[in-house]
Amino acid sequence: MKIWHPYTQEATEVAPVEVERGEGAYLYTRGGGRLIDAISSWWVNLHGHAHPLIAEAIAAQAARLEQVIFAGFTHQPAEELASRLSKHLPPALSRIFFSDNGSTAVEVAMKVAVQYWHNIGRPEKHRIVALENAYHGDTIGAMSVSADSPFTAAFHKLRIPFLRVGSAADLERLLESRHREIAGMIVEPLVQGAGGMVMYSPELLSHYRAICAQHDVLFIADEVFTGFGRTGRMFACEHARIVPDMMCLSKGLTGGFMPLAATICTEEVYQAFWNEDRSLAFFHGHSFSGNPLGCAAAIASLKIFENEPVFGRIATIEKIHSERLARLERTPAVSAVRMLGTIAAVELNAPDAGYLSELRVRLYPFFIRHGVLLRPLGNVVYTVPPYVITSEDLHYVYDVIEKALSL
Ligand SMILES: Cc1ncc(COP(=O)(O)O)c(C=O)c1O
């Protein structure tokens, strides 16, 4: 049997690179090569590959309890993770529902939002609003709430109809006329990742939040990408000083070691499900919901935040990003640069701008040949490095980008 790889047109791409081991920001490939992982392996890794503390925590947990059904059962790693996470989140976010990847965290949030209104006797509130250019995952629900793109083209007829807005004025107009049918709004706070690292201001985020509150619409912050320090704060919502009704977490939750996700909601949302009437329960779960190995990895990752100068590392990355982006901005090939925290993006001039831009076809192998894993989103080159990347290596990543643009 042969493997079918994700997000890969195997007819045109070279064979996948075989990785034998990872350490810090490096991936060691078969045949003795080494790559700097400048995108944290799809934005998941925080403290470096094979970090011994996380690896040991997983091994110890595997020797004790690797997995148990999470309906009717609980375990120490899940309980400890819930209590440790709550120290990093606003107290209003008090109930955590575990799943196993970013898309499922989003599916859960949307289903909870819709069932919340159903359970409190307002079933007509069943629609979800999303932002233009959004990306929330690849399952049918998460894909439906994501913007039209080459990823969704084949599924046009299958996607659930969602409402879409491009500005606060749009949202205000929509909610004024249709709030009676709208259950919730989902946003990627401050950074639309897969949409090309498009950024917007904390003021706009807090405006969206306020408009939703005004119109009885639940506000869902999808922090799957932005969570755990990526934007320079633990969570992107902190920049705007907002508390959403629900938050979706995954990717960096386990330091990038294990598939684990969480949808966290307020007590008010949870209470709509807590009832003598058993039919009002949330009938959703996955085989690996709350997997103990994932929880052990997440606890170890949070301990690293507590015991190591993680935000100092993030500040160093930010400084290098801003220095190097300022230089790149003056390059003729560059149409725009953007950054927030550890996320930096360089948008290139291209006649075919967008995810399928030919630039990507040329740039990706160039970067790999130069020892750097960068996976441009079409004509947008971005880096989101693990926080342990050295200054020298991050400068080298930028040197390679500059070299590619000078060709
Ligand atoms: C904001 C956001 N939400 C959800 C997802 C989906 O996560 P997963 O790939 O783990 O399903 C992603 C993945 O990139 C994402 O960036």
Coordinates of C-alpha atoms and ligand atoms in Angstrom, one line a residue:
M1 CA 0.0 0.0 0.0
K2 CA 1.2 3.5 -0.8
I3 CA 0.7 6.6 1.2
W4 CA -1.5 9.5 0.0
H5 CA -0.1 12.7 1.6
P6 CA -2.2 15.7 2.7
Y7 CA -2.4 18.9 0.7
T8 CA -0.1 17.4 -2.0
Q9 CA -0.6 17.2 -5.7
E10 CA 1.6 14.1 -6.0
A11 CA 1.6 14.3 -9.9
T12 CA 3.7 17.5 -9.8
E13 CA 5.5 17.5 -6.5
V14 CA 8.8 15.8 -5.8
A15 CA 8.7 12.7 -3.5
P16 CA 8.2 13.5 0.2
V17 CA 11.3 14.1 2.4
E18 CA 11.8 11.4 4.9
V19 CA 12.5 12.7 8.4
E20 CA 14.3 10.5 10.8
R21 CA 14.4 12.6 13.9
G22 CA 13.9 16.1 15.1
E23 CA 15.7 18.2 17.7
G24 CA 15.0 21.9 18.6
A25 CA 14.1 23.7 15.4
Y26 CA 15.8 21.1 13.3
L27 CA 14.5 18.2 11.2
Y28 CA 17.1 15.6 10.3
T29 CA 16.4 13.8 7.1
R30 CA 17.3 10.4 5.7
G31 CA 20.7 10.6 4.1
G32 CA 22.2 13.0 6.6
G33 CA 20.4 16.3 5.6
R34 CA 19.1 18.9 8.0
L35 CA 16.3 21.4 7.7
I36 CA 15.4 24.3 9.8
D37 CA 11.7 23.9 10.6
A38 CA 10.7 27.5 9.9
I39 CA 6.9 26.8 10.0
S40 CA 6.9 24.7 13.2
S41 CA 5.6 21.7 11.3
W42 CA 2.2 23.2 10.3
W43 CA 2.3 25.7 13.2
V44 CA 2.2 23.1 16.0
N45 CA 5.6 23.0 17.5
L46 CA 6.4 25.5 20.3
H47 CA 9.5 24.4 22.3
G48 CA 11.4 22.4 19.8
H49 CA 11.1 18.9 18.4
A50 CA 11.6 16.0 20.7
H51 CA 11.9 18.3 23.7
P52 CA 13.0 15.8 26.4
L53 CA 10.5 17.1 29.1
I54 CA 7.5 16.5 26.8
A55 CA 8.9 13.3 25.4
E56 CA 9.5 11.9 28.9
A57 CA 6.0 13.0 30.1
I58 CA 4.4 11.1 27.2
A59 CA 6.5 8.0 27.8
A60 CA 5.7 8.0 31.6
Q61 CA 2.0 8.5 30.9
A62 CA 2.1 5.7 28.2
A63 CA 3.5 3.3 30.8
R64 CA 0.6 4.2 33.2
L65 CA -2.5 4.8 31.1
E66 CA -2.4 5.3 27.4
Q67 CA -6.1 5.8 26.7
V68 CA -9.5 5.4 28.3
I69 CA -13.1 6.1 27.2
F70 CA -13.8 9.7 28.2
A71 CA -17.6 9.3 28.7
G72 CA -18.3 8.3 32.2
F73 CA -14.5 8.3 33.0
T74 CA -11.9 10.8 33.8
H75 CA -8.2 10.7 34.6
Q76 CA -5.5 12.7 36.4
P77 CA -3.8 14.2 33.3
A78 CA -7.1 15.6 32.0
E79 CA -8.0 17.1 35.4
E80 CA -4.6 18.6 35.8
L81 CA -4.6 20.0 32.3
A82 CA -8.0 21.6 32.9
S83 CA -6.8 23.3 36.1
R84 CA -3.4 24.4 34.6
L85 CA -5.0 25.8 31.5
S86 CA -7.5 27.8 33.5
K87 CA -4.6 29.8 35.0
H88 CA -3.9 31.1 31.6
L89 CA -7.5 31.9 30.6
P90 CA -10.1 34.4 31.8
P91 CA -12.1 32.9 34.7
A92 CA -15.3 33.2 32.6
L93 CA -14.1 30.4 30.4
S94 CA -14.8 27.6 32.9
R95 CA -15.8 24.5 31.0
I96 CA -13.5 22.5 28.7
F97 CA -14.6 19.9 26.2
F98 CA -11.8 17.8 24.7
S99 CA -11.4 16.5 21.2
D100 CA -8.5 15.7 19.0
N101 CA -7.7 18.3 16.3
G102 CA -8.3 21.8 15.2
S103 CA -11.2 21.0 12.9
T104 CA -13.0 19.0 15.6
A105 CA -12.5 21.8 18.1
V106 CA -14.3 24.1 15.6
E107 CA -17.1 21.5 14.9
V108 CA -17.7 21.2 18.6
A109 CA -17.9 25.0 19.0
M110 CA -20.4 25.4 16.2
K111 CA -22.5 22.5 17.4
V112 CA -22.5 23.8 21.0
A113 CA -23.5 27.2 19.8
V114 CA -26.5 25.9 17.8
Q115 CA -27.6 23.4 20.5
Y116 CA -27.2 26.1 23.2
W117 CA -30.1 28.1 21.5
H118 CA -32.0 24.9 20.8
N119 CA -31.8 23.9 24.5
I120 CA -33.0 27.2 25.8
G121 CA -36.0 27.2 23.5
R122 CA -34.8 29.4 20.7
P123 CA -34.1 26.8 17.9
E124 CA -34.6 29.4 15.2
K125 CA -31.1 30.7 16.1
H126 CA -29.2 28.1 14.2
R127 CA -26.9 30.0 11.7
I128 CA -23.2 30.8 12.1
V129 CA -21.5 33.9 10.8
A130 CA -17.9 33.8 9.7
L131 CA -15.3 36.3 8.3
E132 CA -14.4 36.6 4.6
N133 CA -11.0 34.9 4.0
A134 CA -11.4 32.6 7.0
Y135 CA -10.0 29.1 7.4
H136 CA -11.2 26.9 10.2
G137 CA -10.4 23.4 9.1
D138 CA -11.2 20.6 6.6
T139 CA -14.1 18.6 8.0
I140 CA -17.4 19.5 6.3
G141 CA -18.6 21.9 9.0
A142 CA -15.2 23.6 9.5
M143 CA -14.8 23.8 5.7
S144 CA -18.2 25.3 5.3
V145 CA -17.4 28.1 7.7
S146 CA -14.1 28.7 5.8
A147 CA -13.9 31.0 2.8
D148 CA -14.3 29.8 -0.8
S149 CA -10.9 28.6 -2.0
P150 CA -9.3 25.9 -4.0
F151 CA -9.7 23.7 -0.9
T152 CA -13.5 24.0 -1.0
A153 CA -14.1 24.3 -4.7
A154 CA -15.2 20.6 -5.3
F155 CA -17.6 20.8 -2.3
H156 CA -19.6 23.8 -3.2
K157 CA -22.9 21.9 -3.1
L158 CA -22.1 20.0 0.0
R159 CA -21.1 22.9 2.2
I160 CA -23.5 24.1 4.8
P161 CA -24.7 27.6 4.0
F162 CA -23.0 30.1 6.4
L163 CA -23.3 33.9 6.6
R164 CA -20.1 35.8 5.8
V165 CA -19.0 39.3 6.6
G166 CA -16.0 41.4 5.7
S167 CA -16.2 44.3 8.1
A168 CA -17.8 45.5 11.3
A169 CA -20.3 47.5 9.3
D170 CA -21.3 44.4 7.5
L171 CA -21.7 42.5 10.7
E172 CA -23.7 45.3 12.3
R173 CA -26.1 45.4 9.3
L174 CA -26.4 41.6 9.3
L175 CA -27.1 41.2 13.0
E176 CA -29.5 44.1 13.1
S177 CA -31.7 42.4 10.5
R178 CA -31.2 38.7 11.2
H179 CA -30.0 38.2 14.8
R180 CA -33.1 36.2 15.5
E181 CA -31.7 33.3 13.3
I182 CA -28.0 33.6 14.2
A183 CA -26.5 31.4 16.8
G184 CA -22.9 32.4 16.8
M185 CA -20.0 34.0 15.0
I186 CA -16.6 32.4 14.6
V187 CA -13.3 34.3 13.9
E188 CA -9.6 33.7 13.8
P189 CA -8.6 36.4 16.3
L190 CA -6.2 38.9 14.7
V191 CA -4.5 36.6 12.2
Q192 CA -6.2 34.7 9.4
G193 CA -3.5 32.0 9.0
A194 CA -4.2 29.8 6.0
G195 CA -5.9 32.7 4.3
G196 CA -2.5 34.2 3.8
M197 CA -1.5 35.4 7.2
V198 CA -3.9 38.3 6.9
M199 CA -4.0 40.5 10.0
Y200 CA -6.5 42.9 11.5
S201 CA -6.5 45.1 14.6
P202 CA -7.4 44.3 18.2
E203 CA -9.9 47.2 17.9
L204 CA -11.7 45.5 15.1
L205 CA -11.7 42.2 17.0
S206 CA -13.2 43.9 20.1
H207 CA -15.7 45.6 17.9
Y208 CA -16.9 42.2 16.4
R209 CA -17.1 40.9 19.9
A210 CA -19.2 43.8 21.1
I211 CA -21.6 43.7 18.2
C212 CA -22.2 40.0 18.9
A213 CA -22.8 40.6 22.6
Q214 CA -25.3 43.3 21.7
H215 CA -27.3 41.0 19.5
D216 CA -27.3 37.8 21.6
V217 CA -24.9 36.0 19.2
L218 CA -22.3 33.7 20.8
F219 CA -18.7 34.7 19.9
I220 CA -16.3 31.9 19.1
A221 CA -12.5 32.6 19.0
D222 CA -10.7 30.0 16.9
E223 CA -7.3 30.2 18.6
V224 CA -6.2 26.9 17.0
F225 CA -3.3 28.7 15.3
T226 CA -2.9 31.9 17.4
G227 CA -3.0 30.2 20.8
F228 CA 0.0 29.6 23.1
G229 CA 2.2 32.6 22.4
R230 CA 2.2 32.7 18.6
T231 CA 1.0 36.3 18.5
G232 CA 3.2 37.5 21.4
R233 CA 0.6 36.9 24.1
M234 CA -0.6 33.6 25.4
F235 CA -3.9 34.0 23.4
A236 CA -4.6 36.5 20.7
C237 CA -7.8 37.6 22.4
E238 CA -5.6 39.2 25.1
H239 CA -4.4 41.8 22.7
A240 CA -8.0 43.0 22.4
R241 CA -8.9 42.4 26.1
I242 CA -11.9 40.4 25.0
V243 CA -13.4 37.2 26.5
P244 CA -15.2 35.1 23.9
D245 CA -18.1 32.8 24.7
M246 CA -16.1 29.9 23.4
M247 CA -12.5 29.3 22.4
C248 CA -11.0 26.6 20.2
L249 CA -7.5 25.3 20.9
S250 CA -5.3 22.6 19.3
K251 CA -1.9 22.7 17.5
G252 CA 0.4 24.2 20.2
L253 CA -1.8 22.9 23.0
T254 CA 0.5 19.8 23.4
G255 CA 3.6 21.8 22.4
G256 CA 2.9 20.2 19.0
F257 CA 3.6 16.6 20.2
M258 CA 0.2 15.0 20.1
P259 CA -3.2 15.4 18.4
L260 CA -5.4 17.0 21.1
A261 CA -7.9 19.8 21.0
A262 CA -10.2 21.7 23.4
T263 CA -13.3 23.8 23.0
I264 CA -13.7 26.0 26.1
C265 CA -16.9 27.8 27.0
T266 CA -18.5 29.9 29.6
E267 CA -20.6 28.5 32.5
E268 CA -23.7 30.1 30.9
V269 CA -23.2 28.1 27.7
Y270 CA -22.6 24.9 29.7
Q271 CA -25.6 25.4 31.9
A272 CA -27.9 25.2 28.9
F273 CA -26.9 21.5 28.6
W274 CA -27.1 20.7 32.3
N275 CA -30.6 19.4 32.8
E276 CA -32.6 16.5 34.2
D277 CA -33.8 16.0 30.7
R278 CA -31.2 13.6 29.2
S279 CA -32.0 14.6 25.7
L280 CA -30.4 18.0 26.2
A281 CA -26.9 16.5 26.7
F282 CA -24.2 17.3 24.1
F283 CA -24.1 14.1 22.1
H284 CA -20.6 14.5 20.7
G285 CA -17.4 12.6 21.3
H286 CA -14.4 11.0 19.6
S287 CA -12.7 7.8 20.4
F288 CA -9.6 9.7 21.5
S289 CA -11.4 12.6 23.3
G290 CA -9.1 13.7 26.1
N291 CA -6.4 11.2 25.3
P292 CA -4.1 10.9 28.4
L293 CA -0.9 11.0 26.3
G294 CA -2.1 14.3 24.7
C295 CA -3.0 15.7 28.1
A296 CA 0.4 14.7 29.6
A297 CA 2.2 16.4 26.7
A298 CA 0.0 19.5 27.2
I299 CA 0.8 19.7 30.9
A300 CA 4.5 19.3 30.1
S301 CA 4.3 22.1 27.6
L302 CA 2.6 24.4 30.1
K303 CA 5.3 23.6 32.6
I304 CA 7.9 24.8 30.1
F305 CA 6.0 28.1 29.8
E306 CA 6.2 28.3 33.6
N307 CA 9.9 27.3 34.0
E308 CA 11.7 28.5 30.9
P309 CA 11.9 32.1 29.4
V310 CA 9.5 31.3 26.6
F311 CA 8.2 34.8 26.2
G312 CA 11.8 36.1 26.2
R313 CA 12.4 33.7 23.2
I314 CA 9.2 35.0 21.6
A315 CA 10.4 38.6 22.0
T316 CA 13.8 37.8 20.4
I317 CA 11.9 36.3 17.4
E318 CA 9.7 39.4 17.2
K319 CA 12.8 41.7 17.1
I320 CA 14.4 39.7 14.3
H321 CA 11.1 39.6 12.4
S322 CA 10.7 43.4 12.5
E323 CA 14.3 44.1 11.5
R324 CA 14.3 41.7 8.6
L325 CA 10.8 42.6 7.4
A326 CA 11.8 46.2 7.3
R327 CA 14.5 45.3 4.9
L328 CA 12.3 43.0 2.8
E329 CA 9.7 45.7 2.5
R330 CA 12.0 47.7 0.3
T331 CA 12.6 44.7 -2.1
P332 CA 10.8 45.3 -5.5
A333 CA 9.5 41.7 -5.4
V334 CA 7.6 42.4 -2.2
S335 CA 4.1 43.9 -2.2
A336 CA 3.5 43.9 1.6
V337 CA 4.9 42.6 4.9
R338 CA 3.0 41.8 8.1
M339 CA 3.9 40.5 11.5
L340 CA 2.4 39.8 14.9
G341 CA 4.5 38.1 17.6
T342 CA 6.2 35.1 16.1
I343 CA 4.2 35.2 12.9
A344 CA 5.8 37.0 9.9
A345 CA 4.6 37.1 6.3
V346 CA 6.0 38.5 3.1
E347 CA 3.5 39.0 0.3
L348 CA 5.1 38.8 -3.1
N349 CA 4.0 40.6 -6.3
A350 CA 2.5 37.9 -8.6
P351 CA 0.2 38.0 -11.6
D352 CA -1.5 34.9 -10.3
A353 CA -1.8 35.9 -6.6
G354 CA -3.5 33.3 -4.4
Y355 CA -2.9 29.8 -3.1
L356 CA -2.2 28.2 -6.5
S357 CA 0.3 30.9 -7.5
E358 CA 3.2 29.5 -9.6
L359 CA 5.6 31.3 -7.2
R360 CA 5.1 28.6 -4.7
V361 CA 6.1 25.9 -7.2
R362 CA 9.4 27.7 -7.6
L363 CA 10.1 28.8 -4.1
Y364 CA 9.3 25.7 -2.0
P365 CA 12.0 23.5 -3.5
F366 CA 14.4 26.4 -3.5
F367 CA 13.9 26.7 0.3
I368 CA 14.2 23.0 0.9
R369 CA 17.5 22.9 -1.2
H370 CA 18.8 25.6 1.1
G371 CA 18.0 23.7 4.2
V372 CA 14.8 25.5 5.3
L373 CA 11.3 24.2 5.6
L374 CA 9.1 27.1 4.4
R375 CA 5.8 26.3 2.7
P376 CA 4.5 29.5 1.0
L377 CA 0.8 30.0 0.9
G378 CA 0.8 30.7 -2.8
N379 CA 2.5 34.1 -3.2
V380 CA 2.7 34.6 0.6
V381 CA 6.0 33.5 2.2
Y382 CA 5.7 33.3 5.9
T383 CA 7.7 32.0 8.9
V384 CA 6.3 30.8 12.2
P385 CA 9.3 29.2 13.9
P386 CA 9.5 27.1 17.0
Y387 CA 10.2 29.5 19.9
V388 CA 13.6 27.8 20.5
I389 CA 15.0 28.7 17.1
T390 CA 18.4 30.5 17.5
S391 CA 18.9 34.0 16.3
E392 CA 21.5 32.8 13.8
D393 CA 19.1 30.3 12.3
L394 CA 16.2 32.8 12.0
H395 CA 18.6 35.2 10.3
Y396 CA 19.6 32.4 8.0
V397 CA 15.9 31.7 7.1
Y398 CA 15.6 35.4 6.1
D399 CA 18.9 35.2 4.2
V400 CA 17.4 32.4 2.2
I401 CA 14.2 34.3 1.5
E402 CA 16.2 37.3 0.4
K403 CA 18.3 35.1 -1.9
A404 CA 15.1 33.5 -3.4
L405 CA 13.7 37.0 -4.2
S406 CA 16.9 38.2 -5.7
L407 CA 17.0 35.4 -8.4
Ligands
LIG1 C1 -7.4 28.8 12.7 C2 -7.5 27.3 12.4 N1 -8.5 26.6 12.8 C3 -8.6 25.3 12.6 C4 -7.6 24.6 11.9 C5 -7.7 23.1 11.7 O1 -6.9 22.4 12.5 P1 -6.5 20.9 12.1 O2 -5.6 21.0 10.9 O3 -5.8 20.4 13.3 O4 -7.8 20.2 11.8 C6 -6.5 25.3 11.5 C7 -5.4 24.6 10.8 O5 -4.5 25.2 10.2 C8 -6.4 26.7 11.7 O6 -5.4 27.4 11.3

